Amino acid sequence: MPETSLPKVVVIGAGFGGLAAAKKLAKTPVEITIIDKRNHHLFQPLLYQVATAGLSPADVAWPIRHMFAQDRNVSVVLGDVSDIDREAREVVTGHGRYPYDYLIVATGARHSYFGRDEWEPHAPGLKRIIDATEIRKRVLLGFERAETAETEEERQRYLTFIIIGGGPTGVEMAGAIAELANHALSRDFRAIDPSRARVMLIDAGDRVLRGFSEKLSGYAQSALEKLGVEVVLNHRVVIDGEKGVELDGKAIPCATMIWAAGVAVPRVGKWFGVETDRTGRVPVEPDLSLPGDPNVFIIGDAAKVPWGEDIVPGIAPAAKQGGKYVAQVLSARIKGEAAPKPFVYRHQGNLATIGRHSAVVDLGWMRLTGGLAWWLWGIAHIYFLIGVRAPLIVATQWFWSYLTYGKGARLITGVMPLFAKSDR
């Protein structure tokens, strides 16, 4: 982009928050630079569908450059931010520095293993497309290896799937794997019965979906159990390398483990030399700016924003609201207008799907379960898809899968993971 005298806005991260801010600012007389480690925006709420072979990666991700192709004041940089030079007002990456007048930090979060990072190779989390395709590979390989297993003990190990964490991601993954085994793969194998797969959901809390009411949480657990999922609560697990997990000192052999138990925000606190909460979120001012630096804004998962007696949750609607709000603040400053009122988060509800034709929806004023909740969940997710053609594509794919119990993206790609010596 040619050098101009326009104010320079740098946005770190092209997730929901960063993208919302850049989209709204694109019509303002500013020069915008978006920096992200990946060249695509990812619709994370549907990532579990990629991990369980329901959708392909291209259905839930879109190239960032294409999304801003018509906005000539927006440039996109593929790079990893290593530091923020606050004195020089520059964002430092591995291949250059990018000056800013205003900085929007929307880095998002990644999965956290609570200090046990050595567990990650054995129990991947679900935050990126590469995570989803890796989990899909491990899940599908579990059935493939069970088909050729020489002993019943070996076969059962391959057919055991353990999901650690009972939040929305864990619940959705457990339900989707159970349905994959019970329906989509039911006629594909000869030596095994996929419906005999053991799917376990383990959580250290006293119920799944703790962000929902106890009634909806209870419904979700019951729905999972009807699908054949074993729900284990009030227990912590220890991952035992490639072998499986230990639960109350008892070993459970398992070839496929999935982590859905926690998230953390890396590096942002270190960049600015400020204290964070235990997950790495940075406290911000009422206008979402960094305390002591009104030209730096932190939004989405990286920001610790009060919400009554709680904290604004790290979900897509909250990030989008924060991004749009910061864009309003900057637009008002640049145009010399009065600043908008302090940011107020408007909760639009909690939604989680449990399987085909089953979900829970909590909108505050209305709570739904079952089939109607599932359709509302689907409509809401399609509505919030950012791509232009993607909503129709995803809607068609979902409808076909709903009618046929089909799964069309059952591809095993990449290097074979830790299943047998011959795979290495």
Coordinates of C-alpha atoms in Angstrom, one line a residue:
M1 CA 0.0 0.0 0.0
P2 CA 1.4 3.4 -0.9
E3 CA 2.4 5.7 2.0
T4 CA -0.3 8.1 2.9
S5 CA -1.0 10.8 5.6
L6 CA -4.0 8.9 6.8
P7 CA -4.0 7.6 10.4
K8 CA -2.5 4.1 10.6
V9 CA -4.6 1.4 12.3
V10 CA -2.9 -2.0 12.8
V11 CA -5.2 -5.0 13.7
I12 CA -3.5 -8.0 15.2
G13 CA -5.7 -11.1 14.5
A14 CA -8.4 -11.7 11.9
G15 CA -10.8 -13.6 14.2
F16 CA -14.3 -12.4 14.9
G17 CA -13.2 -9.3 16.8
G18 CA -10.4 -8.1 14.5
L19 CA -12.5 -8.8 11.4
A20 CA -15.5 -6.9 12.8
A21 CA -13.3 -3.9 13.6
A22 CA -11.6 -3.8 10.2
K23 CA -14.8 -4.2 8.3
K24 CA -16.5 -1.3 10.1
L25 CA -13.4 0.9 9.9
A26 CA -12.9 0.2 6.1
K27 CA -15.2 3.1 5.2
T28 CA -13.3 5.5 7.5
P29 CA -10.4 7.6 6.2
V30 CA -7.7 5.4 7.7
E31 CA -5.0 3.1 6.5
I32 CA -5.6 -0.4 7.9
T33 CA -3.1 -3.3 8.2
I34 CA -4.4 -6.7 9.4
I35 CA -1.6 -9.0 10.6
D36 CA -2.4 -12.7 11.2
K37 CA -0.4 -16.0 11.3
R38 CA -2.9 -17.6 8.9
N39 CA -4.3 -16.3 5.6
H40 CA -7.9 -17.2 6.5
H41 CA -10.7 -16.3 8.8
L42 CA -12.0 -19.3 10.6
F43 CA -15.6 -19.8 11.9
Q44 CA -14.6 -21.6 15.0
P45 CA -18.1 -22.6 16.3
L46 CA -18.3 -25.1 13.4
L47 CA -14.7 -26.4 13.7
Y48 CA -15.9 -29.6 15.5
Q49 CA -17.9 -30.4 12.4
V50 CA -14.6 -30.5 10.4
A51 CA -13.0 -32.6 13.2
T52 CA -15.9 -35.2 12.9
A53 CA -16.0 -35.3 9.1
G54 CA -19.3 -33.4 8.8
L55 CA -17.9 -30.4 6.9
S56 CA -14.7 -29.8 4.9
P57 CA -12.3 -27.0 6.0
A58 CA -13.2 -24.8 3.0
D59 CA -16.8 -24.7 4.4
V60 CA -15.8 -22.9 7.6
A61 CA -12.8 -20.7 6.5
W62 CA -12.3 -17.9 4.0
P63 CA -9.2 -16.1 2.7
I64 CA -8.7 -12.8 4.5
R65 CA -7.4 -11.0 1.4
H66 CA -10.5 -11.9 -0.6
M67 CA -12.8 -10.6 2.1
F68 CA -11.2 -7.1 1.8
A69 CA -10.5 -7.2 -1.9
Q70 CA -12.8 -4.2 -2.5
D71 CA -11.4 -2.1 0.4
R72 CA -8.4 -0.4 -1.1
N73 CA -7.4 1.1 2.3
V74 CA -7.0 -2.4 3.9
S75 CA -3.8 -4.4 3.5
V76 CA -3.2 -7.9 4.8
V77 CA 0.1 -9.2 6.2
L78 CA 0.8 -12.9 6.8
G79 CA 3.1 -12.9 9.8
D80 CA 3.6 -13.7 13.4
V81 CA 3.8 -10.8 15.9
S82 CA 6.8 -11.2 18.2
D83 CA 6.6 -8.0 20.1
I84 CA 5.1 -4.5 20.4
D85 CA 7.5 -1.5 20.4
R86 CA 5.4 0.9 22.3
E87 CA 8.0 3.7 22.3
A88 CA 8.3 3.6 18.5
R89 CA 4.6 2.7 18.1
E90 CA 5.4 -0.3 15.9
V91 CA 4.3 -3.9 15.7
V92 CA 7.3 -6.2 15.4
T93 CA 7.1 -9.4 13.2
G94 CA 9.6 -11.8 11.9
H95 CA 9.9 -10.0 8.6
G96 CA 9.3 -6.4 9.4
R97 CA 7.9 -3.6 11.5
Y98 CA 4.5 -2.0 11.1
P99 CA 4.0 1.5 12.5
Y100 CA 0.6 2.4 14.0
D101 CA -1.3 5.4 15.3
Y102 CA -3.9 3.1 16.7
L103 CA -3.5 -0.6 17.6
I104 CA -6.3 -3.2 18.0
V105 CA -5.2 -6.4 19.6
A106 CA -7.5 -9.3 18.8
T107 CA -5.3 -12.3 19.1
G108 CA -7.9 -14.7 20.5
A109 CA -7.0 -17.7 22.8
R110 CA -5.5 -21.1 22.4
H111 CA -6.1 -24.3 24.4
S112 CA -4.4 -24.5 27.8
Y113 CA -3.2 -27.7 29.5
F114 CA -2.8 -26.1 32.9
G115 CA 0.9 -26.4 33.0
R116 CA 1.0 -29.9 31.5
D117 CA 2.0 -28.9 27.9
E118 CA 3.6 -32.4 27.4
W119 CA 0.0 -33.7 27.0
E120 CA -0.7 -31.7 23.9
P121 CA 0.8 -34.2 21.3
H122 CA -1.4 -36.9 22.8
A123 CA -4.6 -34.9 23.3
P124 CA -4.8 -32.1 20.7
G125 CA -7.2 -29.2 21.3
L126 CA -9.5 -27.7 18.8
K127 CA -8.7 -24.1 17.8
R128 CA -7.4 -24.2 14.2
I129 CA -8.1 -26.0 11.0
I130 CA -4.9 -28.0 11.4
D131 CA -6.2 -29.2 14.8
A132 CA -9.5 -30.2 13.3
T133 CA -7.9 -32.2 10.5
E134 CA -5.5 -33.9 12.9
I135 CA -8.4 -34.9 15.2
R136 CA -10.4 -36.1 12.2
K137 CA -7.4 -38.2 11.2
R138 CA -7.1 -39.7 14.6
V139 CA -10.8 -40.5 14.9
L140 CA -11.1 -42.1 11.5
L141 CA -7.8 -44.0 12.0
G142 CA -9.2 -45.4 15.3
F143 CA -11.9 -47.2 13.3
E144 CA -9.4 -48.3 10.6
R145 CA -6.9 -49.7 13.0
A146 CA -9.7 -51.5 14.9
E147 CA -10.7 -53.2 11.7
T148 CA -7.3 -54.8 11.4
A149 CA -6.5 -55.3 15.1
E150 CA -5.2 -58.7 16.0
T151 CA -6.6 -58.9 19.6
E152 CA -9.8 -57.8 21.2
E153 CA -7.8 -55.7 23.7
E154 CA -6.1 -53.8 20.9
R155 CA -9.4 -53.4 19.1
Q156 CA -11.1 -51.9 22.1
R157 CA -8.2 -49.5 22.6
Y158 CA -8.7 -48.1 19.1
L159 CA -12.4 -47.9 19.5
T160 CA -12.2 -45.8 22.7
F161 CA -12.5 -42.1 22.3
I162 CA -12.0 -39.8 25.3
I163 CA -12.9 -36.1 25.3
I164 CA -11.6 -34.1 28.3
G165 CA -13.7 -31.1 29.1
G166 CA -17.5 -30.7 29.4
G167 CA -18.0 -27.3 27.9
P168 CA -19.7 -26.7 24.5
T169 CA -16.7 -28.0 22.5
G170 CA -16.4 -31.2 24.5
V171 CA -20.2 -31.8 24.4
E172 CA -20.4 -31.2 20.7
M173 CA -17.4 -33.4 20.0
A174 CA -18.7 -36.2 22.1
G175 CA -22.1 -36.2 20.5
A176 CA -20.7 -35.9 17.0
I177 CA -18.2 -38.8 17.5
A178 CA -21.0 -41.0 18.9
E179 CA -23.2 -40.3 15.9
L180 CA -20.4 -40.9 13.5
A181 CA -20.0 -44.4 15.1
N182 CA -23.7 -45.1 15.4
H183 CA -24.8 -44.0 11.9
A184 CA -22.4 -42.6 9.4
L185 CA -19.9 -45.5 9.7
S186 CA -22.4 -48.2 10.5
R187 CA -22.1 -50.0 7.2
D188 CA -18.6 -49.2 6.2
F189 CA -16.7 -51.9 8.0
R190 CA -16.7 -55.7 8.0
A191 CA -14.7 -56.9 11.0
I192 CA -16.0 -54.4 13.5
D193 CA -19.3 -52.9 14.6
P194 CA -18.5 -49.1 14.8
S195 CA -21.5 -48.7 17.2
R196 CA -19.5 -50.6 19.8
A197 CA -17.1 -47.6 20.1
R198 CA -16.7 -46.3 23.6
V199 CA -17.0 -42.5 23.8
M200 CA -16.2 -40.9 27.1
L201 CA -16.7 -37.3 28.2
I202 CA -14.7 -36.5 31.3
D203 CA -14.9 -33.2 33.3
A204 CA -13.6 -32.1 36.7
G205 CA -16.8 -30.2 37.4
D206 CA -20.1 -31.4 38.7
R207 CA -22.0 -31.0 35.4
V208 CA -21.5 -30.4 31.7
L209 CA -22.2 -27.0 30.1
R210 CA -21.7 -25.0 33.3
G211 CA -22.5 -21.8 31.4
F212 CA -26.1 -23.0 31.0
S213 CA -28.8 -23.5 33.6
E214 CA -28.8 -26.7 35.6
K215 CA -31.9 -27.9 33.8
L216 CA -30.4 -27.4 30.4
S217 CA -27.1 -29.0 31.6
G218 CA -29.0 -32.0 32.9
Y219 CA -30.8 -32.3 29.5
A220 CA -27.5 -32.2 27.7
Q221 CA -26.1 -35.0 29.8
S222 CA -29.1 -37.1 29.3
A223 CA -29.1 -36.6 25.6
L224 CA -25.4 -37.5 25.4
E225 CA -26.1 -40.7 27.4
K226 CA -28.9 -41.6 25.0
L227 CA -26.3 -41.5 22.2
G228 CA -24.1 -43.9 24.2
V229 CA -21.6 -41.4 25.6
E230 CA -20.3 -42.1 29.1
V231 CA -20.3 -38.9 31.0
V232 CA -17.8 -38.9 33.9
L233 CA -18.0 -35.9 36.3
N234 CA -16.1 -34.7 39.3
H235 CA -13.0 -36.4 38.1
R236 CA -9.6 -35.2 36.8
V237 CA -7.6 -37.3 34.4
V238 CA -3.9 -37.8 33.9
I239 CA -2.8 -38.4 30.3
D240 CA -0.4 -41.3 30.1
G241 CA 1.4 -40.6 26.9
E242 CA 0.3 -42.8 24.0
K243 CA -1.3 -45.4 26.3
G244 CA -4.5 -43.4 27.3
V245 CA -5.5 -41.8 30.5
E246 CA -5.5 -42.6 34.2
L247 CA -8.8 -42.0 36.1
D248 CA -8.7 -42.4 39.8
G249 CA -5.5 -44.4 39.4
K250 CA -7.1 -46.8 36.9
A251 CA -5.7 -47.0 33.4
I252 CA -8.1 -46.6 30.5
P253 CA -6.3 -47.6 27.3
C254 CA -7.2 -45.2 24.5
A255 CA -5.7 -44.3 21.1
T256 CA -7.7 -41.1 20.6
M257 CA -7.9 -38.3 23.2
I258 CA -9.2 -34.8 22.6
W259 CA -8.6 -31.8 24.8
A260 CA -11.5 -29.4 25.5
A261 CA -10.8 -28.4 29.0
G262 CA -9.4 -24.9 29.0
V263 CA -8.0 -21.9 27.1
A264 CA -5.3 -19.3 27.6
V265 CA -4.2 -16.0 26.0
P266 CA -0.5 -16.2 25.2
R267 CA 2.0 -13.2 25.0
V268 CA -0.3 -10.2 25.1
G269 CA 0.4 -9.4 28.7
K270 CA 4.1 -9.7 28.0
W271 CA 4.0 -7.4 25.0
F272 CA 2.6 -4.6 27.1
G273 CA 4.3 -5.4 30.4
V274 CA 1.0 -5.6 32.3
E275 CA -0.5 -8.1 34.8
T276 CA -3.1 -10.4 33.5
D277 CA -5.6 -12.8 35.0
R278 CA -4.7 -16.5 35.3
T279 CA -5.8 -17.2 31.7
G280 CA -3.7 -14.3 30.3
R281 CA -6.5 -11.8 29.7
V282 CA -5.6 -8.1 30.0
P283 CA -7.8 -5.8 32.0
V284 CA -9.0 -2.8 29.9
E285 CA -10.7 0.5 30.3
P286 CA -14.5 1.0 29.8
D287 CA -13.7 2.0 26.1
L288 CA -11.7 -1.3 25.8
S289 CA -8.4 0.6 25.6
L290 CA -5.2 -0.4 27.5
P291 CA -4.9 1.4 30.8
G292 CA -2.4 4.2 30.3
D293 CA -2.4 4.0 26.5
P294 CA -5.7 5.3 24.9
N295 CA -4.5 4.4 21.4
V296 CA -4.2 0.7 22.1
F297 CA -7.3 -1.4 22.3
I298 CA -7.7 -5.1 23.3
I299 CA -10.8 -7.0 22.3
G300 CA -12.3 -10.5 22.3
D301 CA -10.7 -13.4 24.2
A302 CA -7.6 -11.3 25.0
A303 CA -9.6 -8.7 27.0
K304 CA -10.8 -8.9 30.6
V305 CA -14.0 -6.9 30.5
P306 CA -16.3 -6.7 33.5
W307 CA -19.9 -7.9 33.0
G308 CA -21.8 -7.4 36.2
E309 CA -20.2 -9.7 38.7
D310 CA -18.7 -11.8 36.0
I311 CA -16.4 -11.3 33.0
V312 CA -17.6 -11.0 29.3
P313 CA -17.3 -14.6 27.9
G314 CA -14.8 -15.5 25.2
I315 CA -17.4 -16.2 22.5
A316 CA -17.8 -15.0 19.0
P317 CA -20.7 -12.5 19.6
A318 CA -18.7 -10.8 22.4
A319 CA -15.7 -10.4 20.1
K320 CA -17.7 -9.0 17.3
Q321 CA -19.4 -6.5 19.6
G322 CA -16.1 -5.4 20.9
G323 CA -14.6 -5.0 17.4
K324 CA -17.5 -2.9 16.2
Y325 CA -17.4 -0.8 19.3
V326 CA -13.7 0.0 19.0
A327 CA -14.3 0.9 15.3
Q328 CA -16.9 3.4 16.5
V329 CA -14.5 4.9 19.1
L330 CA -11.8 5.4 16.4
S331 CA -14.1 6.7 13.8
A332 CA -15.4 9.3 16.3
R333 CA -11.9 10.4 17.2
I334 CA -10.8 10.7 13.6
K335 CA -13.9 12.7 12.7
G336 CA -13.6 14.9 15.8
E337 CA -17.0 13.6 17.1
A338 CA -18.0 12.9 20.7
A339 CA -16.8 9.6 22.0
P340 CA -19.4 6.8 22.3
K341 CA -20.6 5.7 25.7
P342 CA -18.6 3.0 27.5
F343 CA -18.8 -0.5 26.0
V344 CA -21.8 -2.6 27.2
Y345 CA -21.8 -6.2 26.3
R346 CA -25.2 -7.5 25.2
H347 CA -25.5 -11.2 25.8
Q348 CA -27.4 -12.9 22.9
G349 CA -27.6 -16.3 24.6
N350 CA -25.8 -19.6 24.8
L351 CA -26.2 -22.4 22.3
A352 CA -24.7 -25.9 22.1
T353 CA -25.6 -28.9 19.9
I354 CA -25.5 -32.4 21.3
G355 CA -26.1 -34.4 18.1
R356 CA -28.4 -34.8 15.2
H357 CA -31.7 -33.0 16.0
S358 CA -30.7 -32.3 19.6
A359 CA -29.4 -29.1 21.2
V360 CA -29.8 -26.7 24.1
V361 CA -30.5 -22.9 23.7
D362 CA -30.5 -20.4 26.5
L363 CA -31.6 -16.9 25.3
G364 CA -32.3 -15.7 28.9
W365 CA -35.9 -15.0 28.1
M366 CA -36.4 -18.3 26.4
R367 CA -34.9 -21.8 26.9
L368 CA -35.3 -24.6 24.4
T369 CA -34.2 -28.2 24.1
G370 CA -34.4 -30.9 21.5
G371 CA -35.2 -30.6 17.8
L372 CA -36.5 -27.0 17.8
A373 CA -33.4 -25.9 19.6
W374 CA -31.2 -27.8 17.1
W375 CA -32.9 -26.0 14.1
L376 CA -32.5 -22.6 16.0
W377 CA -28.8 -23.4 16.6
G378 CA -28.3 -24.2 13.0
I379 CA -30.0 -21.1 11.7
A380 CA -28.1 -18.9 14.1
H381 CA -24.7 -20.4 13.0
I382 CA -25.5 -20.0 9.3
Y383 CA -26.7 -16.4 10.0
F384 CA -23.3 -15.5 11.6
L385 CA -21.2 -17.1 8.9
I386 CA -19.2 -14.2 7.4
G387 CA -18.6 -15.6 3.9
V388 CA -20.9 -14.7 1.0
R389 CA -21.5 -18.1 -0.6
A390 CA -20.7 -20.2 2.5
P391 CA -24.1 -20.0 4.3
L392 CA -25.9 -21.6 1.3
I393 CA -23.1 -24.2 0.9
V394 CA -23.1 -25.1 4.6
A395 CA -26.9 -25.1 4.8
T396 CA -27.1 -27.5 1.9
Q397 CA -24.4 -29.8 3.4
W398 CA -26.2 -29.9 6.7
F399 CA -29.6 -30.6 5.2
W400 CA -28.2 -33.5 3.2
S401 CA -26.4 -34.9 6.2
Y402 CA -29.6 -34.5 8.2
L403 CA -31.7 -36.5 5.7
T404 CA -29.1 -39.2 5.1
Y405 CA -27.0 -39.4 8.3
G406 CA -24.2 -39.0 5.7
K407 CA -20.7 -37.7 6.4
G408 CA -19.0 -36.5 3.3
A409 CA -15.6 -35.4 4.4
R410 CA -14.2 -38.7 5.8
L411 CA -10.6 -38.1 4.6
I412 CA -7.5 -39.3 6.3
T413 CA -4.7 -36.9 5.4
G414 CA -1.1 -36.2 6.6
V415 CA 1.4 -38.4 8.4
M416 CA -0.1 -41.3 10.3
P417 CA -0.1 -40.5 14.1
L418 CA 0.8 -42.6 17.1
F419 CA -1.1 -45.8 16.5
A420 CA 1.3 -48.5 15.4
K421 CA 5.1 -48.8 14.9
S422 CA 4.5 -49.4 11.2
D423 CA 2.9 -45.9 10.9
R424 CA 6.0 -44.0 12.1

